[in-house]
Amino acid sequence: MFCVFNAKTAELISHHQVEINQSFPKEGWVEEDPKEIMQSVYECMERTCEKLCQLNIDVANIKAVGVTNQRETTLVWDKETGEPLYNAIGQCNIDQKHHIWLDLRTQSTVESLINKAPGRNKNHLKHKTGLPISTYFSAVKLRWLLDYVDEVHQAVLSKRAMFGTVDSWIIWCLTGGRNGGVHCTDVSNASRTMLFNIHTMDWDPELCRYFDVPMEILPKVKSSSEIYGWMVSPDNPHSLHSLTKSSSLAGVPISGCLGDQSAALVGQMCFKEGQAKNTYGTGCFLLRNTGTKPVMSDHGLLTTVAYKLGKDEPACYALEGSVAIAGAVVRWLKDNMGIVQSSEEIEKLAAAAGTSYGCYFVPAFSGLYAPYWEPSARGIICGLTQFTNRNHLAFAALEAVCFQTREILDAMNQDSGVPLTQLQVDGGMTSNRLLMQLQADILCIPVVRPTMSETTALGAAMAAGAAEGVHVWSLSPCHLPHVTSENYEPQINPDESEFRFARWKKAVQKAMNWETTEPFYNTNGTQLLLH
């Protein structure tokens, strides 16, 4: 997606979006074509520029470009040829049949890395990285590429390899690629690799030795708001088929870079310590600004770098909690169970019920993320009676999203010692008004939803516009644009909220330890492999 904003009002002027295909070469693997990623970037930029021309807006008014990306997706490419050496390895996604996939190819790599740690402690590196050793983060995927992809191994030996997350690949390509492209990333993306020391704010030699990653393939770490380079025409514009204006933005500085969840935090203008936002998509990502000192979690949360808005500005940190299944539970009800015909229908069904009638749904389809980090958990629906119908299940599914968010928020309140007074929200699911009201009721605090939904893109644009040498956007509190929002106030008694939450916690305990390594058999005696 490419979005153009008004730097004074934060109004979204125009945008264009293209879907990127995902491939699934093996069960539990998810990949994207790096060339297709770049083609989609060029197409979105050019189509948006065409729309601006139709609005009689001069494309020359675009003063800077920012980049935001899915943080942990991992690439390695050849700096001499400009060719990717393997597909981008992704993370939690949905395949064409809308099942949940977590790229699990690195599970054995994770086990060997944990075995290296004293006491086989998965949190052995957390004091430097803020993260547990997990399949989720980039260093583990990079280690897999080095071990199992000969092209990557050979390129490293011959000093031709470049590693990066998607932001690095995009910036390198947009600034010239093999003809002088800038190889960099920002602190928010670097902090999700497990190779970055969140205290020194740089790649850490000890961490690189632990993962056996050569430091020379890593991008240069920069702040989230500074000029990294300038846009150039692509090497081969003919590869963009009908796109003839591939140099529309040539010469425009690229001056903002943020991982997607950090970008949403900035776009929600959560610049004060204690402010938090929750993004409701396939899963949920709740980030709380903890200021200029990292807060280490004792309750299953991640410590991450939120942003560094300028070379000479301090880094700000965040506590983060992830919910694996949010919007994906609606997709499951639609595609797997046929309970709803469209994602929009769930709100009508749930509203018709008005209650779950004692039914609780724990959608732990691929285990539970924060605060449990329990891969053995599996989905469960409790409290069914003969009276239960699909309306109650729809209500329970929406409540499940809210309960999972409540668990993370409680953990954050315990870690920080200061209870949150309101939650700012964004993402596709926030258009569901019943969900937003349920969330306020279950949290017992107001939920605030901006009327402009593209807060992640806005955050990248703000970082780009505020960079030194651009200065078209001020991030000082008195100059921040006013973004209209919709507030949802709690409407139920706190005692009722606590009762429902306690019942949910009871259901969660019943969902634990369901995964089994024992074989399953169908009715004709054929063994089924379930993973």
Coordinates of C-alpha atoms in Angstrom, one line a residue:
M1 CA 0.0 0.0 0.0
F2 CA 1.1 3.5 -0.8
C3 CA -0.6 6.4 1.0
V4 CA -0.3 10.2 0.6
F5 CA -1.2 12.4 3.6
N6 CA -1.6 16.1 4.2
A7 CA 1.3 17.1 6.5
K8 CA -0.8 19.7 8.3
T9 CA -4.0 17.9 8.9
A10 CA -3.0 14.2 8.7
E11 CA -5.8 13.8 6.1
L12 CA -5.4 10.8 3.8
I13 CA -5.4 12.3 0.3
S14 CA -5.0 9.2 -1.9
H15 CA -3.8 5.6 -1.8
H16 CA -3.5 2.4 -3.7
Q17 CA -3.2 -1.2 -2.5
V18 CA -2.0 -4.4 -4.1
E19 CA -2.3 -7.9 -2.6
I20 CA 1.0 -9.9 -2.4
N21 CA 0.8 -13.6 -3.1
Q22 CA 2.1 -16.0 -0.5
S23 CA 3.5 -19.5 -1.3
F24 CA 3.5 -22.5 0.9
P25 CA 6.2 -24.9 -0.4
K26 CA 5.7 -27.2 2.6
E27 CA 3.3 -27.5 5.5
G28 CA 4.2 -24.9 8.1
W29 CA 6.3 -22.8 5.6
V30 CA 5.2 -19.4 4.4
E31 CA 7.1 -17.3 1.8
E32 CA 6.8 -14.3 -0.4
D33 CA 8.7 -13.4 -3.6
P34 CA 11.0 -10.4 -2.9
K35 CA 10.7 -9.3 -6.5
E36 CA 6.9 -9.3 -6.3
I37 CA 7.1 -7.2 -3.1
M38 CA 9.1 -4.6 -5.0
Q39 CA 6.8 -4.7 -8.0
S40 CA 3.9 -4.1 -5.8
V41 CA 5.7 -1.1 -4.2
Y42 CA 6.3 0.5 -7.6
E43 CA 2.8 -0.2 -8.8
C44 CA 1.2 1.3 -5.7
M45 CA 3.4 4.4 -6.0
E46 CA 2.6 5.0 -9.6
R47 CA -1.1 4.3 -9.3
T48 CA -1.3 6.7 -6.4
C49 CA 0.5 9.3 -8.4
E50 CA -2.0 8.9 -11.2
K51 CA -4.8 9.4 -8.8
L52 CA -3.2 12.6 -7.5
C53 CA -3.0 13.9 -11.0
Q54 CA -6.7 13.1 -11.5
L55 CA -7.3 15.2 -8.4
N56 CA -5.2 18.0 -9.9
I57 CA -2.6 17.6 -7.2
D58 CA 1.0 18.1 -8.3
V59 CA 3.1 15.0 -7.5
A60 CA 6.0 17.4 -6.8
N61 CA 4.2 18.2 -3.5
I62 CA 5.3 14.9 -2.1
K63 CA 8.3 16.0 0.0
A64 CA 9.3 12.7 1.6
V65 CA 8.6 9.0 1.7
G66 CA 8.4 6.7 4.7
V67 CA 8.6 2.9 4.8
T68 CA 6.7 0.6 7.2
N69 CA 6.8 -3.2 7.1
Q70 CA 6.0 -6.5 8.8
R71 CA 9.0 -6.6 11.2
E72 CA 10.4 -10.1 11.3
T73 CA 10.1 -11.2 7.7
T74 CA 13.6 -12.1 6.6
L75 CA 15.5 -11.8 3.3
V76 CA 19.0 -12.3 1.9
W77 CA 20.1 -11.0 -1.5
D78 CA 23.2 -10.7 -3.7
K79 CA 24.6 -7.1 -3.6
E80 CA 26.3 -7.6 -7.0
T81 CA 23.4 -8.9 -9.0
G82 CA 20.6 -7.4 -7.0
E83 CA 18.9 -10.8 -7.0
P84 CA 17.2 -12.3 -3.9
L85 CA 18.9 -15.6 -2.9
Y86 CA 15.7 -17.1 -1.5
N87 CA 12.1 -16.1 -0.9
A88 CA 11.3 -13.9 2.0
I89 CA 10.5 -16.1 5.0
G90 CA 7.4 -14.8 6.8
Q91 CA 5.7 -15.4 10.1
C92 CA 2.1 -15.8 11.2
N93 CA -0.1 -15.7 8.1
I94 CA -3.3 -17.0 6.5
D95 CA -3.1 -19.3 3.4
Q96 CA -5.4 -19.3 0.4
K97 CA -7.8 -21.6 2.4
H98 CA -7.6 -19.2 5.3
H99 CA -6.0 -21.5 7.7
I100 CA -3.6 -20.1 10.2
W101 CA 0.1 -20.8 9.4
L102 CA 3.1 -20.1 11.5
D103 CA 6.4 -20.6 9.7
L104 CA 7.7 -23.5 11.7
R105 CA 10.7 -24.6 9.6
T106 CA 13.0 -23.1 12.2
Q107 CA 11.7 -25.2 15.2
S108 CA 14.7 -27.5 15.2
T109 CA 17.0 -24.5 14.8
V110 CA 15.3 -22.9 17.9
E111 CA 15.8 -26.1 19.9
S112 CA 19.5 -26.3 19.1
L113 CA 19.9 -22.6 20.0
I114 CA 18.1 -23.1 23.3
N115 CA 20.3 -26.2 24.0
K116 CA 23.3 -23.9 23.8
A117 CA 21.9 -21.7 26.6
P118 CA 22.8 -22.3 30.3
G119 CA 20.0 -24.4 31.8
R120 CA 18.3 -24.5 28.3
N121 CA 16.7 -21.2 29.1
K122 CA 14.8 -19.7 26.2
N123 CA 15.2 -16.3 27.9
H124 CA 18.9 -16.5 28.0
L125 CA 19.4 -13.5 25.7
K126 CA 16.4 -11.5 26.9
H127 CA 18.6 -9.1 29.0
K128 CA 20.1 -7.8 25.8
T129 CA 17.3 -8.3 23.2
G130 CA 14.1 -8.1 25.3
L131 CA 13.0 -11.3 23.4
P132 CA 12.8 -15.0 24.1
I133 CA 14.5 -17.4 21.6
S134 CA 11.6 -18.2 19.3
T135 CA 10.8 -19.1 15.7
Y136 CA 9.2 -15.6 15.5
F137 CA 12.3 -13.5 15.2
S138 CA 14.7 -12.9 12.3
A139 CA 18.0 -14.2 13.5
V140 CA 16.6 -17.8 13.7
K141 CA 15.3 -17.5 10.1
L142 CA 18.6 -16.2 9.0
R143 CA 20.4 -19.0 10.7
W144 CA 18.1 -21.5 8.8
L145 CA 18.9 -19.8 5.5
L146 CA 22.7 -20.0 6.2
D147 CA 22.3 -23.7 7.2
Y148 CA 20.0 -25.0 4.5
V149 CA 20.2 -22.7 1.4
D150 CA 23.5 -23.2 -0.5
E151 CA 23.1 -20.0 -2.5
V152 CA 23.0 -18.0 0.8
H153 CA 26.0 -19.9 2.2
Q154 CA 28.1 -19.4 -0.9
A155 CA 27.2 -15.7 -1.1
V156 CA 28.3 -15.2 2.5
L157 CA 31.6 -16.9 1.7
S158 CA 32.2 -14.7 -1.3
K159 CA 31.2 -11.5 0.5
R160 CA 28.2 -10.9 -1.7
A161 CA 25.4 -11.4 0.8
M162 CA 23.1 -8.8 2.3
F163 CA 20.6 -9.5 5.0
G164 CA 17.6 -7.4 5.9
T165 CA 14.0 -7.3 6.9
V166 CA 11.6 -6.0 4.3
D167 CA 12.3 -2.4 5.0
S168 CA 16.0 -2.9 4.2
W169 CA 15.2 -4.6 0.9
I170 CA 12.7 -1.8 -0.1
I171 CA 15.1 1.0 0.8
W172 CA 18.0 -0.6 -0.9
C173 CA 16.0 -1.1 -4.1
L174 CA 14.4 2.4 -4.1
T175 CA 17.8 4.1 -3.6
G176 CA 19.5 2.3 -6.5
G177 CA 20.0 -1.3 -5.6
R178 CA 23.2 -2.7 -7.0
N179 CA 24.0 0.8 -8.3
G180 CA 24.7 2.4 -4.9
G181 CA 21.6 1.4 -3.0
V182 CA 21.6 2.2 0.8
H183 CA 21.7 -0.9 3.0
C184 CA 20.1 0.2 6.3
T185 CA 17.3 -0.5 8.8
D186 CA 15.9 1.4 11.7
V187 CA 16.0 0.7 15.4
S188 CA 12.5 -0.6 15.6
N189 CA 13.1 -3.3 13.0
A190 CA 16.6 -4.1 14.2
S191 CA 15.2 -4.7 17.7
R192 CA 13.2 -7.7 16.4
T193 CA 16.1 -9.6 14.9
M194 CA 17.7 -10.9 18.2
L195 CA 21.0 -9.6 16.9
F196 CA 20.5 -6.1 18.3
N197 CA 21.4 -4.9 21.7
I198 CA 18.5 -2.7 22.9
H199 CA 20.7 -0.9 25.4
T200 CA 23.7 0.0 23.2
M201 CA 21.4 0.5 20.2
D202 CA 23.6 -1.4 17.8
W203 CA 24.4 -4.9 16.5
D204 CA 25.9 -6.9 19.3
P205 CA 29.0 -9.0 18.6
E206 CA 28.2 -11.5 21.3
L207 CA 24.7 -12.1 19.9
C208 CA 26.0 -12.5 16.4
R209 CA 28.5 -15.1 17.7
Y210 CA 25.7 -16.9 19.5
F211 CA 23.7 -17.2 16.2
D212 CA 26.9 -17.5 14.2
V213 CA 25.9 -14.7 11.9
P214 CA 28.6 -12.6 10.1
M215 CA 28.2 -9.0 11.1
E216 CA 29.3 -7.7 7.6
I217 CA 26.0 -8.9 6.1
L218 CA 23.9 -6.7 8.4
P219 CA 22.4 -3.4 7.4
K220 CA 23.6 -0.1 9.1
V221 CA 21.2 0.8 11.9
K222 CA 19.8 4.3 11.8
S223 CA 17.1 6.2 13.6
S224 CA 13.5 6.0 12.5
S225 CA 13.5 9.6 11.2
E226 CA 16.4 10.8 9.0
I227 CA 17.2 10.9 5.3
Y228 CA 18.6 7.5 4.3
G229 CA 18.8 8.2 0.6
W230 CA 16.9 9.5 -2.4
M231 CA 14.5 7.7 -4.7
V232 CA 15.9 6.7 -8.1
S233 CA 14.2 5.1 -11.1
P234 CA 14.2 1.2 -11.0
D235 CA 17.0 -0.7 -12.7
N236 CA 14.5 -2.2 -15.2
P237 CA 11.3 -0.3 -15.6
H238 CA 10.1 -2.7 -18.3
S239 CA 9.6 -5.3 -15.6
L240 CA 6.7 -3.2 -14.4
H241 CA 4.7 -4.1 -17.5
S242 CA 2.4 -1.2 -18.3
L243 CA 3.9 1.2 -15.7
T244 CA 5.7 4.0 -17.7
K245 CA 6.0 6.6 -15.0
S246 CA 8.4 4.7 -12.8
S247 CA 10.5 7.8 -12.1
S248 CA 7.5 10.0 -10.8
L249 CA 9.1 10.2 -7.3
A250 CA 12.8 10.2 -8.4
G251 CA 14.8 12.6 -6.2
V252 CA 12.3 12.4 -3.2
P253 CA 14.1 11.6 0.0
I254 CA 13.3 8.4 1.9
S255 CA 13.4 9.7 5.5
G256 CA 11.2 7.5 7.7
C257 CA 11.4 3.8 8.6
L258 CA 9.4 2.0 11.3
G259 CA 8.2 -1.6 11.9
D260 CA 4.5 -1.8 11.4
Q261 CA 3.5 -1.9 15.1
S262 CA 5.8 1.0 16.0
A263 CA 4.4 2.9 13.0
A264 CA 0.9 2.4 14.4
L265 CA 2.1 3.6 17.8
V266 CA 3.5 6.8 16.2
G267 CA 0.4 7.2 14.0
Q268 CA -1.8 7.0 17.1
M269 CA 0.5 9.7 18.5
C270 CA 1.3 7.7 21.6
F271 CA 4.4 9.7 22.4
K272 CA 3.9 9.9 26.2
E273 CA 5.0 7.3 28.6
G274 CA 2.1 5.1 29.5
Q275 CA 0.1 5.6 26.3
A276 CA -0.8 2.4 24.5
K277 CA -2.4 1.2 21.3
N278 CA -3.9 -2.2 20.1
T279 CA -4.0 -3.1 16.5
Y280 CA -6.7 -5.6 15.6
G281 CA -5.9 -7.6 12.5
T282 CA -5.5 -11.3 11.9
G283 CA -3.9 -11.2 15.4
C284 CA -3.6 -8.4 17.9
F285 CA -0.5 -6.3 18.8
L286 CA -0.7 -4.2 21.9
L287 CA 2.2 -1.8 22.5
R288 CA 2.7 0.5 25.5
N289 CA 5.1 3.3 25.4
T290 CA 7.5 3.0 28.4
G291 CA 9.6 6.0 27.7
T292 CA 13.4 6.2 27.3
K293 CA 14.2 3.3 29.6
P294 CA 13.4 -0.3 28.7
V295 CA 11.1 -2.2 31.0
M296 CA 11.8 -5.9 31.3
S297 CA 8.6 -8.0 31.7
D298 CA 8.0 -10.5 34.4
H299 CA 4.7 -11.4 32.9
G300 CA 5.4 -12.9 29.5
L301 CA 5.6 -9.7 27.4
L302 CA 8.3 -8.5 25.0
T303 CA 10.5 -5.5 25.4
T304 CA 11.1 -3.7 22.1
V305 CA 12.4 -0.4 20.7
A306 CA 9.3 1.7 19.8
Y307 CA 11.1 4.4 17.8
K308 CA 13.9 6.9 17.7
L309 CA 12.6 10.0 15.9
G310 CA 15.9 11.6 14.9
K311 CA 19.6 10.9 14.9
D312 CA 20.1 13.0 18.0
E313 CA 16.8 12.1 19.7
P314 CA 16.6 9.4 22.5
A315 CA 15.2 6.0 21.7
C316 CA 11.8 5.2 23.2
Y317 CA 10.9 1.7 24.3
A318 CA 7.6 -0.3 24.5
L319 CA 6.2 -3.4 26.2
E320 CA 4.5 -5.6 23.6
G321 CA 2.0 -8.4 23.8
S322 CA 0.8 -10.4 20.9
V323 CA -2.5 -12.3 20.4
A324 CA -2.2 -14.9 17.7
I325 CA -5.9 -15.2 16.8
A326 CA -8.2 -12.1 16.5
G327 CA -9.7 -11.5 13.1
A328 CA -8.7 -15.0 12.2
V329 CA -11.4 -16.4 14.5
V330 CA -14.0 -14.7 12.4
R331 CA -12.5 -16.2 9.2
W332 CA -12.5 -19.6 10.9
L333 CA -16.2 -19.3 11.8
K334 CA -16.9 -18.3 8.1
D335 CA -14.7 -20.7 6.2
N336 CA -14.3 -23.7 8.4
M337 CA -17.7 -23.8 10.2
G338 CA -20.0 -21.9 7.9
I339 CA -21.5 -20.1 10.8
V340 CA -21.3 -16.7 9.1
Q341 CA -21.4 -15.9 5.4
S342 CA -19.2 -12.7 5.7
S343 CA -16.9 -11.1 8.2
E344 CA -19.5 -8.3 8.6
E345 CA -22.2 -10.7 9.5
I346 CA -20.7 -11.6 12.9
E347 CA -21.6 -8.3 14.4
K348 CA -25.2 -8.7 13.5
L349 CA -25.4 -12.3 14.9
A350 CA -23.6 -11.3 18.1
A351 CA -25.8 -8.3 18.6
A352 CA -28.9 -10.5 18.1
A353 CA -27.7 -12.7 21.0
G354 CA -26.5 -9.8 23.3
T355 CA -24.7 -12.4 25.4
S356 CA -22.7 -15.6 25.0
Y357 CA -25.1 -17.3 27.4
G358 CA -22.2 -18.8 29.4
C359 CA -20.3 -20.0 26.3
Y360 CA -16.6 -19.2 26.2
F361 CA -14.3 -19.6 23.2
V362 CA -10.5 -19.9 23.5
P363 CA -9.2 -19.8 19.8
A364 CA -5.8 -21.2 20.6
F365 CA -5.5 -22.7 17.1
S366 CA -1.7 -22.5 17.1
G367 CA -1.0 -22.3 20.8
L368 CA -1.3 -19.2 23.0
Y369 CA 1.0 -16.1 22.7
A370 CA 1.5 -13.5 25.4
P371 CA 1.3 -13.8 28.3
Y372 CA 1.4 -17.6 28.2
W373 CA 3.8 -18.5 25.3
E374 CA 2.3 -21.9 25.5
P375 CA 2.6 -23.8 22.1
S376 CA 0.8 -26.9 23.5
A377 CA -2.6 -25.1 23.9
R378 CA -5.4 -25.8 21.4
G379 CA -8.7 -24.2 20.7
I380 CA -11.7 -25.0 23.0
I381 CA -15.3 -23.9 23.3
C382 CA -16.8 -24.4 26.8
G383 CA -20.2 -24.0 28.4
L384 CA -22.4 -25.3 25.6
T385 CA -26.0 -26.2 26.3
Q386 CA -29.0 -27.2 24.2
F387 CA -29.9 -23.5 24.1
T388 CA -26.6 -22.4 22.6
N389 CA -26.9 -21.3 18.9
R390 CA -24.6 -19.7 16.3
N391 CA -25.5 -16.2 17.7
H392 CA -24.0 -17.1 21.0
L393 CA -20.9 -18.5 19.3
A394 CA -20.5 -15.3 17.4
F395 CA -20.7 -13.3 20.6
A396 CA -18.2 -15.6 22.3
A397 CA -15.8 -15.3 19.4
L398 CA -15.8 -11.5 19.7
E399 CA -15.5 -11.7 23.5
A400 CA -12.4 -14.0 23.0
V401 CA -10.6 -11.2 21.2
C402 CA -11.4 -8.8 24.1
F403 CA -10.4 -11.3 26.8
Q404 CA -7.1 -12.0 25.2
T405 CA -6.4 -8.2 25.0
R406 CA -7.4 -7.9 28.7
E407 CA -4.8 -10.5 29.6
I408 CA -2.1 -8.6 27.9
L409 CA -3.2 -5.3 29.4
D410 CA -3.2 -6.8 32.9
A411 CA 0.3 -8.0 32.4
M412 CA 1.4 -4.6 31.2
N413 CA -0.2 -2.9 34.2
Q414 CA 1.7 -5.3 36.5
D415 CA 5.0 -4.7 34.7
S416 CA 4.7 -0.9 34.6
G417 CA 3.0 -0.4 37.9
V418 CA 0.7 2.2 36.4
P419 CA -2.7 1.1 35.2
L420 CA -3.7 2.2 31.7
T421 CA -6.6 4.8 31.7
Q422 CA -7.6 4.4 28.1
L423 CA -6.7 2.2 25.1
Q424 CA -6.3 3.5 21.6
V425 CA -7.2 1.1 18.8
D426 CA -6.7 0.6 15.1
G427 CA -6.9 -2.1 12.5
G428 CA -9.6 -3.8 10.4
M429 CA -11.6 -5.3 13.2
T430 CA -12.2 -1.9 14.8
S431 CA -15.0 -1.2 12.3
N432 CA -17.0 -3.7 14.4
R433 CA -18.8 -1.3 16.9
L434 CA -20.0 -4.2 19.1
L435 CA -16.4 -5.5 19.4
M436 CA -15.2 -2.0 20.5
Q437 CA -18.0 -1.7 23.1
L438 CA -17.3 -5.2 24.4
Q439 CA -13.6 -4.3 24.6
A440 CA -14.4 -1.2 26.7
D441 CA -16.7 -3.3 29.0
I442 CA -14.1 -6.0 29.5
L443 CA -11.2 -3.6 30.1
C444 CA -13.3 -1.2 32.3
I445 CA -11.6 1.7 30.6
P446 CA -12.5 3.8 27.5
V447 CA -11.5 2.6 24.0
V448 CA -10.6 5.3 21.5
R449 CA -10.8 4.6 17.7
P450 CA -9.6 7.2 15.2
T451 CA -11.9 7.8 12.3
M452 CA -9.0 7.6 9.9
S453 CA -8.1 3.9 9.8
E454 CA -4.6 4.0 8.2
T455 CA -2.6 4.8 11.3
T456 CA 0.3 2.6 10.5
A457 CA 0.9 4.4 7.2
L458 CA 0.4 7.7 8.9
G459 CA 3.1 6.9 11.4
A460 CA 5.6 6.2 8.7
A461 CA 4.6 9.5 6.9
M462 CA 5.0 11.4 10.2
A463 CA 8.5 10.0 10.7
A464 CA 9.5 10.9 7.2
G465 CA 8.1 14.4 7.3
A466 CA 9.7 15.2 10.6
A467 CA 13.2 14.2 9.5
E468 CA 16.1 16.8 9.6
G469 CA 16.4 18.2 6.1
V470 CA 12.7 17.7 5.3
H471 CA 10.9 19.4 8.2
V472 CA 7.3 19.4 6.8
W473 CA 5.9 17.7 9.9
S474 CA 6.4 18.8 13.5
L475 CA 6.1 16.1 16.2
S476 CA 6.1 18.6 19.1
P477 CA 2.9 18.2 21.2
C478 CA 1.6 21.6 20.4
H479 CA 1.8 21.0 16.6
L480 CA 0.4 17.5 16.4
P481 CA -2.6 17.4 14.1
H482 CA -6.0 16.7 15.6
V483 CA -7.4 13.4 14.5
T484 CA -11.1 12.9 15.1
S485 CA -11.9 9.8 17.0
E486 CA -14.8 7.8 18.4
N487 CA -14.9 6.9 22.1
Y488 CA -16.4 3.8 23.7
E489 CA -17.1 4.1 27.4
P490 CA -17.6 1.0 29.7
Q491 CA -21.3 0.3 30.1
I492 CA -21.4 -2.7 32.4
N493 CA -20.8 -3.1 36.1
P494 CA -17.1 -3.9 36.9
D495 CA -18.1 -6.9 38.9
E496 CA -19.8 -8.4 35.9
S497 CA -16.7 -7.8 33.8
E498 CA -14.5 -9.5 36.4
F499 CA -16.9 -12.5 36.6
R500 CA -16.9 -13.0 32.8
F501 CA -13.1 -12.6 32.7
A502 CA -12.6 -15.2 35.5
R503 CA -14.8 -17.7 33.6
W504 CA -12.6 -17.0 30.5
K505 CA -9.4 -17.7 32.5
K506 CA -11.0 -21.0 33.6
A507 CA -11.6 -21.9 30.0
V508 CA -8.0 -21.0 29.1
Q509 CA -6.7 -23.5 31.7
K510 CA -8.8 -26.3 30.0
A511 CA -7.2 -25.4 26.6
M512 CA -3.7 -26.0 27.9
N513 CA -1.6 -29.1 27.1
W514 CA -3.7 -30.4 24.3
E515 CA -1.1 -30.9 21.7
T516 CA 0.0 -34.5 21.4
T517 CA 2.8 -36.4 19.6
E518 CA 0.7 -39.6 19.6
P519 CA -0.7 -40.7 16.2
F520 CA -4.3 -40.1 15.2
Y521 CA -6.3 -42.6 13.2
N522 CA -9.3 -42.2 10.9
T523 CA -12.2 -44.7 10.8
N524 CA -10.4 -47.0 8.3
G525 CA -7.3 -47.2 10.5
T526 CA -5.2 -44.9 8.4
Q527 CA -2.8 -42.9 10.6
L528 CA -3.2 -39.1 10.4
L529 CA -0.3 -36.8 11.0
L530 CA -1.4 -33.7 12.9
H531 CA 1.0 -31.0 13.7

